[in-house]
Coordinates of C-alpha atoms and ligand atoms in Angstrom, one line a residue:
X1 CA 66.8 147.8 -19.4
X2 CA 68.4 144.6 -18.3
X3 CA 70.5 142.9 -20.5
X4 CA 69.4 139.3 -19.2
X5 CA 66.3 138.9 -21.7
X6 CA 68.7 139.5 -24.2
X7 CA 71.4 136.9 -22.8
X8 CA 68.3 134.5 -22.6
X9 CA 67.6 135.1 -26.2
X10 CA 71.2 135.0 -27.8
X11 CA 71.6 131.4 -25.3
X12 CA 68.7 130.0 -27.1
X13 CA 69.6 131.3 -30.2
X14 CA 72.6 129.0 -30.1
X15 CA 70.9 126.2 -28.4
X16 CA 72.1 126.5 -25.6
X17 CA 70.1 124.9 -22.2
X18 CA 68.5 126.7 -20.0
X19 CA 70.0 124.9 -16.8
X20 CA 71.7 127.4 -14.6
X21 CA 75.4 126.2 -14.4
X22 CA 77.9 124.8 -16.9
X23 CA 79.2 121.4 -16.0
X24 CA 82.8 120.9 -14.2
X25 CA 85.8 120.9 -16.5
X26 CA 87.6 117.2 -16.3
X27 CA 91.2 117.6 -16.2
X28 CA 93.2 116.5 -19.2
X29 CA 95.4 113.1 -18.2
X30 CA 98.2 112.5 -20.8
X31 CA 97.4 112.3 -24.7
X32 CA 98.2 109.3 -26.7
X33 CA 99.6 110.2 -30.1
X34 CA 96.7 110.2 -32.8
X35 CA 97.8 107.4 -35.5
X36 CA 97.9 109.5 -38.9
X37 CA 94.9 109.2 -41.1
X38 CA 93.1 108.9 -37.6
X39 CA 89.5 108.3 -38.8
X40 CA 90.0 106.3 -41.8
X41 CA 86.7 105.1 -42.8
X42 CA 84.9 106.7 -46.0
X43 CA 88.4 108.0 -47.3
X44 CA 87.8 108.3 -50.6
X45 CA 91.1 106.3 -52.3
X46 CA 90.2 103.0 -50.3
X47 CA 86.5 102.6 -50.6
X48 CA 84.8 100.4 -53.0
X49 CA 81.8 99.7 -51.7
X50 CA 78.2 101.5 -51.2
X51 CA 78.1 103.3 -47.5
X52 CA 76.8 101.5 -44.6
X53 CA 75.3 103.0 -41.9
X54 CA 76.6 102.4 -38.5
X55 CA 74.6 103.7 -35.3
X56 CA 77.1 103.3 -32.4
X57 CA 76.0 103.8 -29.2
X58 CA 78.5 103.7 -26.4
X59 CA 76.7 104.0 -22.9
X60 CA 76.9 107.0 -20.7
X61 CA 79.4 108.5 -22.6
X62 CA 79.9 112.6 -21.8
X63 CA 80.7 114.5 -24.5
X64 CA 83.7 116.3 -22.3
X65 CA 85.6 112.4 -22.5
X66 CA 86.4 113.7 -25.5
X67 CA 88.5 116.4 -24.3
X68 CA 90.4 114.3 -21.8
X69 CA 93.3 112.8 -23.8
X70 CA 92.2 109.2 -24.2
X71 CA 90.2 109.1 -27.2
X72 CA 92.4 109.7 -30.3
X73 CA 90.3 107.4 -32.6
X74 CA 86.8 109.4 -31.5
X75 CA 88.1 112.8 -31.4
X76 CA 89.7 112.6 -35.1
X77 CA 86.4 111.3 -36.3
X78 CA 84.6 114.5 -34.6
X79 CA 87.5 116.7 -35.9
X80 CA 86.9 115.1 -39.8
X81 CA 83.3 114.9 -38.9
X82 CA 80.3 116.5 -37.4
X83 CA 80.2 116.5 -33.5
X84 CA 77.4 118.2 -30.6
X85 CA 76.6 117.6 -27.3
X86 CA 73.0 116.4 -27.6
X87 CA 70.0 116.2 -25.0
X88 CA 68.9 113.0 -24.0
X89 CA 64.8 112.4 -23.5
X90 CA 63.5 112.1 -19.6
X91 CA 64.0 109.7 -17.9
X92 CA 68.0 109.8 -18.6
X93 CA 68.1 106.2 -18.8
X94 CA 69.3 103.6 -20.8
X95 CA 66.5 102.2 -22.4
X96 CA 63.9 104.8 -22.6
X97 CA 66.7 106.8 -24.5
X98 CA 68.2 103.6 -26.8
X99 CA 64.3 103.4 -27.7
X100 CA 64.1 107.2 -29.3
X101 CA 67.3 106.9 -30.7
X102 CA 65.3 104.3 -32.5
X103 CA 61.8 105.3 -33.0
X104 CA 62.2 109.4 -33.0
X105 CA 59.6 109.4 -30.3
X106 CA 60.3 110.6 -26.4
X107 CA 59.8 107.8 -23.9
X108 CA 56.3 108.8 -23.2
X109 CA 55.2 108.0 -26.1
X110 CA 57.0 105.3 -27.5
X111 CA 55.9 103.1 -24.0
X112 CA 59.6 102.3 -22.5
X113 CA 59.2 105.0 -20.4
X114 CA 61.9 103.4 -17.6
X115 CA 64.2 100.9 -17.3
X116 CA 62.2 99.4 -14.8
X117 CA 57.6 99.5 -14.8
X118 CA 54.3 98.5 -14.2
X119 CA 51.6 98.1 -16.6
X120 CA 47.7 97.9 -15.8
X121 CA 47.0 95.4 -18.4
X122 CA 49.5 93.3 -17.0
X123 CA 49.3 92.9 -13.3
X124 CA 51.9 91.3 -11.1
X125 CA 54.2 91.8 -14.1
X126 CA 57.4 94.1 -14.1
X127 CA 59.1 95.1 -17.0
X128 CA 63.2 94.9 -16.6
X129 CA 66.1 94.9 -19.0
X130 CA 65.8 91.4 -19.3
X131 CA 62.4 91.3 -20.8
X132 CA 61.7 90.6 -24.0
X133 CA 57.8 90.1 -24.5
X134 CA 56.5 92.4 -27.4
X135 CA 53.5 93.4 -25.3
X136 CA 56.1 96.2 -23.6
X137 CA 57.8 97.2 -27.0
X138 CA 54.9 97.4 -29.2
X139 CA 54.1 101.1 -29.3
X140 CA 56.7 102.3 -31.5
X141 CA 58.4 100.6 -34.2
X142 CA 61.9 100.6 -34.4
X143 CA 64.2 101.6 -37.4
X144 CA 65.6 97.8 -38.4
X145 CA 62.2 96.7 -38.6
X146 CA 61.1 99.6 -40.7
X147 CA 64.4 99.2 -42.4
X148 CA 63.1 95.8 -43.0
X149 CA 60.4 95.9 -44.4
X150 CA 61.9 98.2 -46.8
X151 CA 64.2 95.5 -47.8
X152 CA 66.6 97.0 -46.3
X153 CA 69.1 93.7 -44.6
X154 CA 70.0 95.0 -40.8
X155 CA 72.1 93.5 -38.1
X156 CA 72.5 94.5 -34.5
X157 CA 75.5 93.5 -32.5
X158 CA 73.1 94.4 -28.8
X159 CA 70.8 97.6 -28.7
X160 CA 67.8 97.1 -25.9
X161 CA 64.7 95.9 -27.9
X162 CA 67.0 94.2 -30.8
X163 CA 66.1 91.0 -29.6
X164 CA 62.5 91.5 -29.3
X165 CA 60.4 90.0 -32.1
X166 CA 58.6 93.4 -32.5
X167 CA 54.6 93.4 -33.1
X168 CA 54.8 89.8 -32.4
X169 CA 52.3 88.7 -29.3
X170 CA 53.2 86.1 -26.5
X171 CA 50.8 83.4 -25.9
X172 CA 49.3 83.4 -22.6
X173 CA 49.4 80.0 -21.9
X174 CA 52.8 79.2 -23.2
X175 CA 54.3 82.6 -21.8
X176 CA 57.6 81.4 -23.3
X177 CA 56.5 81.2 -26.7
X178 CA 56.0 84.7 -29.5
X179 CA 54.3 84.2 -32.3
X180 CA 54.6 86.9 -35.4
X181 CA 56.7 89.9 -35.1
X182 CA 60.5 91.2 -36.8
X183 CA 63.6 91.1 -35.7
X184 CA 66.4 92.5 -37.3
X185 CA 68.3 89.8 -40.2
X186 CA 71.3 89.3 -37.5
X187 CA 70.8 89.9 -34.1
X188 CA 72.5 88.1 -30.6
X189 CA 71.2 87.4 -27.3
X190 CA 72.8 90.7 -25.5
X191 CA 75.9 89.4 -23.3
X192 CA 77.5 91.5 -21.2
X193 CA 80.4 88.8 -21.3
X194 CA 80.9 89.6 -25.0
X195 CA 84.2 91.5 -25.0
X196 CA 84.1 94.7 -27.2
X197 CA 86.7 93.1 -29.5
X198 CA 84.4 90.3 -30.6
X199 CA 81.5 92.8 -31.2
X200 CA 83.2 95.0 -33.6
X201 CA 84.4 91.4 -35.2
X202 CA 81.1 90.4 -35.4
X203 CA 80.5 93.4 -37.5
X204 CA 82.9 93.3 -40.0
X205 CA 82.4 89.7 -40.7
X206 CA 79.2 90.9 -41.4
X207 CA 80.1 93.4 -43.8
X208 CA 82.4 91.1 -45.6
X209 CA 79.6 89.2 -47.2
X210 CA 78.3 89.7 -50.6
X211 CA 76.4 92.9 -51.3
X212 CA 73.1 91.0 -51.7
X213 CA 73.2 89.8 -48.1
X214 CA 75.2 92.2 -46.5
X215 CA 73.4 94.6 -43.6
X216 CA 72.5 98.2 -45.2
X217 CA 72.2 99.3 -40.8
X218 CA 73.6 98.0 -38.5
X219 CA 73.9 99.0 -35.1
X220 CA 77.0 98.6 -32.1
X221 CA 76.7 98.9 -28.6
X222 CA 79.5 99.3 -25.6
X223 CA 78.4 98.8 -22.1
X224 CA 81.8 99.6 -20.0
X225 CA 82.1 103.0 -20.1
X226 CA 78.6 103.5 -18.0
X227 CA 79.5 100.5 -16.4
X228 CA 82.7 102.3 -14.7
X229 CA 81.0 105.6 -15.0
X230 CA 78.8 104.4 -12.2
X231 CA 81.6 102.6 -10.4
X232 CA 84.1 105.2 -10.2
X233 CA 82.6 108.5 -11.0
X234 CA 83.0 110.6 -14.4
X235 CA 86.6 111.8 -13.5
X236 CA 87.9 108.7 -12.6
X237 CA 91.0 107.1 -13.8
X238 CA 89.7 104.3 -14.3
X239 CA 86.3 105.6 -16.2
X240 CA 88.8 107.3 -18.1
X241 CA 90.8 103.3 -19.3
X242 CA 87.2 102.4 -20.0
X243 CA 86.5 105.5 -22.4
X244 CA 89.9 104.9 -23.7
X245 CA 89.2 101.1 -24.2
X246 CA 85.8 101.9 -26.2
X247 CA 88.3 104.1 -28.2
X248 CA 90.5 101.3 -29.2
X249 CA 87.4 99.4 -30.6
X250 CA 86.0 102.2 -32.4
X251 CA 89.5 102.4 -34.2
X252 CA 89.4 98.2 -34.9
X253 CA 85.8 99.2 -36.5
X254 CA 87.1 102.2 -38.2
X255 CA 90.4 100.1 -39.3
X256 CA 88.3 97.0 -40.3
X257 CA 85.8 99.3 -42.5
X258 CA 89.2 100.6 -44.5
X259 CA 90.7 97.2 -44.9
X260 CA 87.3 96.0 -46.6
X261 CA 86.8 99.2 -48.5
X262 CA 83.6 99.2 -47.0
X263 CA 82.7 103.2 -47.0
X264 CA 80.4 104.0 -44.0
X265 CA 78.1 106.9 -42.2
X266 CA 78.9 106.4 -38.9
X267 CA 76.7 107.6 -35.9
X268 CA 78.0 107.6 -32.6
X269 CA 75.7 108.5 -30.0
X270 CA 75.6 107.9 -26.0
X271 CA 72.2 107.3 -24.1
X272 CA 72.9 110.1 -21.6
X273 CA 76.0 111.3 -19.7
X274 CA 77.2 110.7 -15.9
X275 CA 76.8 112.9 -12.9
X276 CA 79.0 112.6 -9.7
X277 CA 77.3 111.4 -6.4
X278 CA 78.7 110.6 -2.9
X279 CA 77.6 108.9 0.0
X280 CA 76.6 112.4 1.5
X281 CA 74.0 113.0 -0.9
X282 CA 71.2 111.0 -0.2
X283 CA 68.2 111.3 0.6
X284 CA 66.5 108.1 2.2
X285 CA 62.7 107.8 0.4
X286 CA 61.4 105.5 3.4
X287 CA 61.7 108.8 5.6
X288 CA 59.6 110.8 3.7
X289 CA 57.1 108.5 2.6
X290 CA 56.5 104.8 4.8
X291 CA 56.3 101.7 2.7
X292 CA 53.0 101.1 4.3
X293 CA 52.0 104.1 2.3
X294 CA 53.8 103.4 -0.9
X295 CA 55.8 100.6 -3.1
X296 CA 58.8 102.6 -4.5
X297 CA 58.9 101.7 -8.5
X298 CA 62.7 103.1 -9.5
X299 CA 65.1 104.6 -6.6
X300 CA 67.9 106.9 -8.1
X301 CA 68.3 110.0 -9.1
X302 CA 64.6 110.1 -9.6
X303 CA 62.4 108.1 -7.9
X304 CA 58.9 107.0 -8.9
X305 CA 55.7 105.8 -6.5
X306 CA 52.5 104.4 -6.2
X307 CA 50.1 104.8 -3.5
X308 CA 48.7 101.5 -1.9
X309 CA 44.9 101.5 -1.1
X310 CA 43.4 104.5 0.5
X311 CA 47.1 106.4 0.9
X312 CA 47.0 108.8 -2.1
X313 CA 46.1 111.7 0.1
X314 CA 48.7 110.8 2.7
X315 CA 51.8 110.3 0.1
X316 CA 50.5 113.7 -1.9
X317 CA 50.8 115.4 1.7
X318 CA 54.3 114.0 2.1
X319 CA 55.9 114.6 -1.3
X320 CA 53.8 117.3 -2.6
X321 CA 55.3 120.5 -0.6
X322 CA 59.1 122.0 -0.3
X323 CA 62.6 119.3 0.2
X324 CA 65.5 119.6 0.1
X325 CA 67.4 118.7 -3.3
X326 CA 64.3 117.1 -4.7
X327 CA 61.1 117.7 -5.9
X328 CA 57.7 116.2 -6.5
X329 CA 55.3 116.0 -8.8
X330 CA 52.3 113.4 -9.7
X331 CA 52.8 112.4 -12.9
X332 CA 50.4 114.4 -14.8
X333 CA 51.7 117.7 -13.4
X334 CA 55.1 117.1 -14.7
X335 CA 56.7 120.5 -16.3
X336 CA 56.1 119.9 -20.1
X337 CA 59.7 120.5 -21.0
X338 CA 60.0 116.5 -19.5
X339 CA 57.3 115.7 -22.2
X340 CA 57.1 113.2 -19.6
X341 CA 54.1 111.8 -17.4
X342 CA 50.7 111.2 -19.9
X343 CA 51.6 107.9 -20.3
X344 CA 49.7 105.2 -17.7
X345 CA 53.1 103.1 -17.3
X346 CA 54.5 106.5 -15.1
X347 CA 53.7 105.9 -11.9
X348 CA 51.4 108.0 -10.1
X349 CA 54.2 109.8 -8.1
X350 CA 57.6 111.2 -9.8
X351 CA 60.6 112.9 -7.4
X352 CA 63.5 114.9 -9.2
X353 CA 67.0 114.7 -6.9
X354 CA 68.9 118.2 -7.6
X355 CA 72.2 117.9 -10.1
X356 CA 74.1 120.8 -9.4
X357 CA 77.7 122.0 -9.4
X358 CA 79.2 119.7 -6.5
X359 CA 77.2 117.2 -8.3
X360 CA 74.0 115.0 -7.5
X361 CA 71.8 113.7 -4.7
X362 CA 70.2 110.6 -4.8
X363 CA 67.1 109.2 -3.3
X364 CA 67.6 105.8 -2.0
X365 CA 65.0 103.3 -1.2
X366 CA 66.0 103.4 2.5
X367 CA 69.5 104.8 4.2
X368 CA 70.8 101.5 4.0
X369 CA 70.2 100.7 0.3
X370 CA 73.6 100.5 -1.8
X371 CA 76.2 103.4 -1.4
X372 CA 78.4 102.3 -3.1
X373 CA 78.6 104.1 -6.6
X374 CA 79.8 107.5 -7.4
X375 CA 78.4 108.3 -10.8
X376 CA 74.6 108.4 -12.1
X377 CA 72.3 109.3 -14.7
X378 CA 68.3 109.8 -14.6
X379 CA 68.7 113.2 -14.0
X380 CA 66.7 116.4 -15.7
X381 CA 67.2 115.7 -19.3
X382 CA 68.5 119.6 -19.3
X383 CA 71.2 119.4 -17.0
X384 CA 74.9 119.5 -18.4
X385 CA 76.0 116.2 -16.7
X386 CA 73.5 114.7 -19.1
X387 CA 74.3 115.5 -22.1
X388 CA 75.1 112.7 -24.8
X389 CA 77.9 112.5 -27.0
X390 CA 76.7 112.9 -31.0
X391 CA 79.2 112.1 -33.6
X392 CA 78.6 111.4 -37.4
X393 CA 81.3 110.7 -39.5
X394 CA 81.2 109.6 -43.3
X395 CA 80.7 110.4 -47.0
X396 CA 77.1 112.3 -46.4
X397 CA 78.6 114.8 -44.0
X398 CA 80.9 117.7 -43.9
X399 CA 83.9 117.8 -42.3
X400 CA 84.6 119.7 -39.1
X401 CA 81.4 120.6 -38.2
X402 CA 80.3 121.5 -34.4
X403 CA 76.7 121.7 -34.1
X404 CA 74.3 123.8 -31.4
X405 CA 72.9 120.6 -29.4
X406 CA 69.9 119.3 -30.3
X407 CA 67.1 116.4 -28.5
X408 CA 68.2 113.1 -29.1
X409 CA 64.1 112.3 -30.9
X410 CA 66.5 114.1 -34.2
X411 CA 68.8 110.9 -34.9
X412 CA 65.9 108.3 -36.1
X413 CA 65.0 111.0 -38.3
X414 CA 68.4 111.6 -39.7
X415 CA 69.1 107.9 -39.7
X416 CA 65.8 107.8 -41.6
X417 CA 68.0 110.1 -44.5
X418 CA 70.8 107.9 -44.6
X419 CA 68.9 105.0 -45.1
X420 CA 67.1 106.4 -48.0
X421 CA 63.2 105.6 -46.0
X422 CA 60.6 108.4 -46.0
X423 CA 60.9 110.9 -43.5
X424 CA 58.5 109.4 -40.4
X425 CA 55.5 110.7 -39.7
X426 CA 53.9 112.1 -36.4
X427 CA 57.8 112.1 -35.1
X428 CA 58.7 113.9 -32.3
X429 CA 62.0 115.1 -34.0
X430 CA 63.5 115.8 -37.7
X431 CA 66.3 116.7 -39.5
X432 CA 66.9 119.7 -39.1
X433 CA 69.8 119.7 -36.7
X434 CA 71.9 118.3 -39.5
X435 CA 70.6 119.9 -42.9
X436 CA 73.6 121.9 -43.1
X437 CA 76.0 119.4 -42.6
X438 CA 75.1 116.9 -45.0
X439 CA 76.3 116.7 -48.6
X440 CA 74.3 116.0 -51.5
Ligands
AMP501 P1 71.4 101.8 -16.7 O1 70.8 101.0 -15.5 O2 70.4 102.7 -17.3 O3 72.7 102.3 -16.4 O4 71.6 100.6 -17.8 C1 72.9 100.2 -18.3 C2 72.9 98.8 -18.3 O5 72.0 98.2 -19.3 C3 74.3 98.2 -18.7 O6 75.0 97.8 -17.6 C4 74.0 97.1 -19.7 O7 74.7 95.9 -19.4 C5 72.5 97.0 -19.7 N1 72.0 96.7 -21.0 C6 72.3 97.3 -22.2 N2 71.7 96.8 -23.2 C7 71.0 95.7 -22.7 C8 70.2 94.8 -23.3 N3 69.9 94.8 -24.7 N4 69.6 93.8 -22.6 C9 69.8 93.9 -21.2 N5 70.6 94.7 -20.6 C10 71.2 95.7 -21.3
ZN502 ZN1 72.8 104.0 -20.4
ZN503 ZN1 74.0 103.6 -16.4

């Protein structure tokens, strides 16, 4: 008898992935000292006020920066709190995964299935990260405006779909204008140009308001590190000052929280990790496929397609057999573990570019299209390079705690705890993950 079964078993017993390799080790750079009394929120001496929760989410954050030297502030709070390495939904992207942190549901079925799509009922339209008609965001309603309509107050210093008036409908014949829907109480206009500094500001001034009108959830989001992730690659230096920078905000929160007295749950997440690419692994898309066949939705480390008039046949011939470091699928004949491909916003056509040990390919629109990065995400949700950072941190959970990783669908759920709200129903995640870390 071999003794692979029983490998297999004792991996999934500990929830581990199935993915066949374990991701490069980044080399430590040098530590910065940890200040004493590190994480500071929720200490029990200062706080005089009733927990807030805080979701965090710091883009394309690996869990392994965490192991680099540079994050003092974020590796006491995973030392005094719970920490795991968690499994982002397909697509690996930012907003189909900031929308199940949100809803508990995976991509396919809460509708932003890609950062970038098509939908029938709306022809000549394409959704992008700047677009904020309800019609796209409808499907699955997000925790502030449950939160809401408990009465509970939120605020969201940037999350994709925080400035969407959700269930409201835009007018067709004054596009510009939404009637109806629910924002969160505070909300801005997301700005990239907003340093880090004045988003954790923005929080605490929120929090130093009187109880009746002071947020219950609130939510924080960092752009940089992903930002430099894709610039520089993972191991970079300089994606490594980014990490570090993020760091040095989440202390100014973490500081800000103590100086108020304001006790808080903290949950920091990421969206997904970052994989290394170079220019040597490409694949160009318009040699496989010609665009008189296709139009080429997303380009990436997937790529999605749809057939023009009369070419299914001819692009199924192409795509649909044996290449190199990718592979093909039409939608509906996705592998289930992607939970990926039902819904009609997925283009007809789906390619997977390898991530492997040296790192991933990527499938460019054409050889010449931009070469320039050497980090990327949109990978198989299973792969290493994707995992997402998971930290929670505060009066309901015990200290020191590293948990098995788990699907990213389980934070609305727990959030759902924190909050006090009924667990949801019809989810595609629950609590489970964290029932044994959280105190009573
Ligand atoms: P990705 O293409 O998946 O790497 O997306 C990351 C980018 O999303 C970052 O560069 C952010 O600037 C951008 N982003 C994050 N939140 C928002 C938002 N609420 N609205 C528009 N863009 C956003
Ligand atoms: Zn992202
Ligand atoms: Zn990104």
């Amino acid at each position: 008898m071999t003794l692979r079964p029983l490998l297999a078993a004792a991996l999934l017993a500990l929830g581990a992935c199935a993915y066949p390799y374990t991701p490069r080790a980044l080399p430590p750079v040098t530590a910065p000292a940890a200040p004493a009394g590190v994480a500071g929120a929720g200490t029990a001496s200062t706080i005089t006020r009733a927990p807030v929760t805080i979701l965090v989410s710091i883009d394309g954050f690996r869990p392994d920066y965490l192991d680099r030297g540079v994050t003092p502030r974020l590796s006491a709070l995973a030392a005094e709190g719970v920490s795991a390495a968690m499994r982002p939904s397909f697509p690996s992207k930012t907003f189909p995964n900031h929308w199940t942190l949100v809803t508990g549901l995976v991509p396919d079925r809460h509708g932003l299935v890609a950062n970038r799509m098509e939908d029938a009922a709306r022809p000549g339209e394409t959704f992008t990260m700047a677009s904020d008609d309800p019609f796209w965001w409808n499907t699955a309603k997000p925790l502030w405006v449950t939160a809401e309509r408990a009465g509970i107050p939120t605020a969201t210093m940037f999350w994709p779909g925080a400035n969407v008036a959700w269930g409201g409908t835009r007018d067709a014949a004054r596009p510009r204008e939404i009637s109806g829907g629910t924002r969160p109480r505070d909300w801005q206009q997301y700005n990239e140009a907003v340093s880090d500094r004045q988003r954790v500001d923005s929080v605490i001034d929120w929090l130093r308001r009187p109880a009746e009108t002071r947020p219950r959830f609130v939510t924080l989001y960092f752009d940089e590190v992903d930002t430099a992730g894709h610039e520089y690659g993972p191991a970079d230096r300089r994606t490594l000052s980014a990490v570090s920078a993020v760091d040095a905000s989440v202390g100014r929160l973490v500081d800000g929280l103590a100086a108020l007295g304001q006790g808080a749950n903290l949950v920091i997440v990421s969206d997904h990790g970052m994989a290394p690419i170079a220019p040597e692994r490409r694949i160009a898309i318009d040699s496989i496929v010609p665009a008189t066949d296709a139009r080429v939705i997303e380009s990436g480390p997937y790529a999605t397609l749809v057939p023009l008039p009369g070419r299914d046949l001819a692009v199924a011939r192409a795509l649909l057999r044996p290449h190199p470091h990718m592979t093909c699928w039409r939608r509906q004949a996705l592998p289930p573990r992607f939970r990926y491909g039902r819904n009609p916003r997925v283009p007809a056509f789906l390619c997977l570019a390898e991530d492997g040990p040296a790192g991933g390919w990527i499938l460019a629109r054409s050889a010449t299209d931009e070469a320039g990065h050497r980090g990327a995400h949109g990978y198989d949700n299973d792969s290493p390079d994707m995992r997402a950072v998971f930290i929670a941190h505060g009066p309901a959970f015990a200290a020191g705690r590293r948990l098995p990783s788990f699907d990213n669908t389980d934070v609305a759920p727990l959030l759902r705890d924190l909050l006090g709200l009924p667990a949801g129903r019809g989810l595609d995640g629950d609590d489970r993950p964290f029932r044994a870390v959280m105190r009573r």
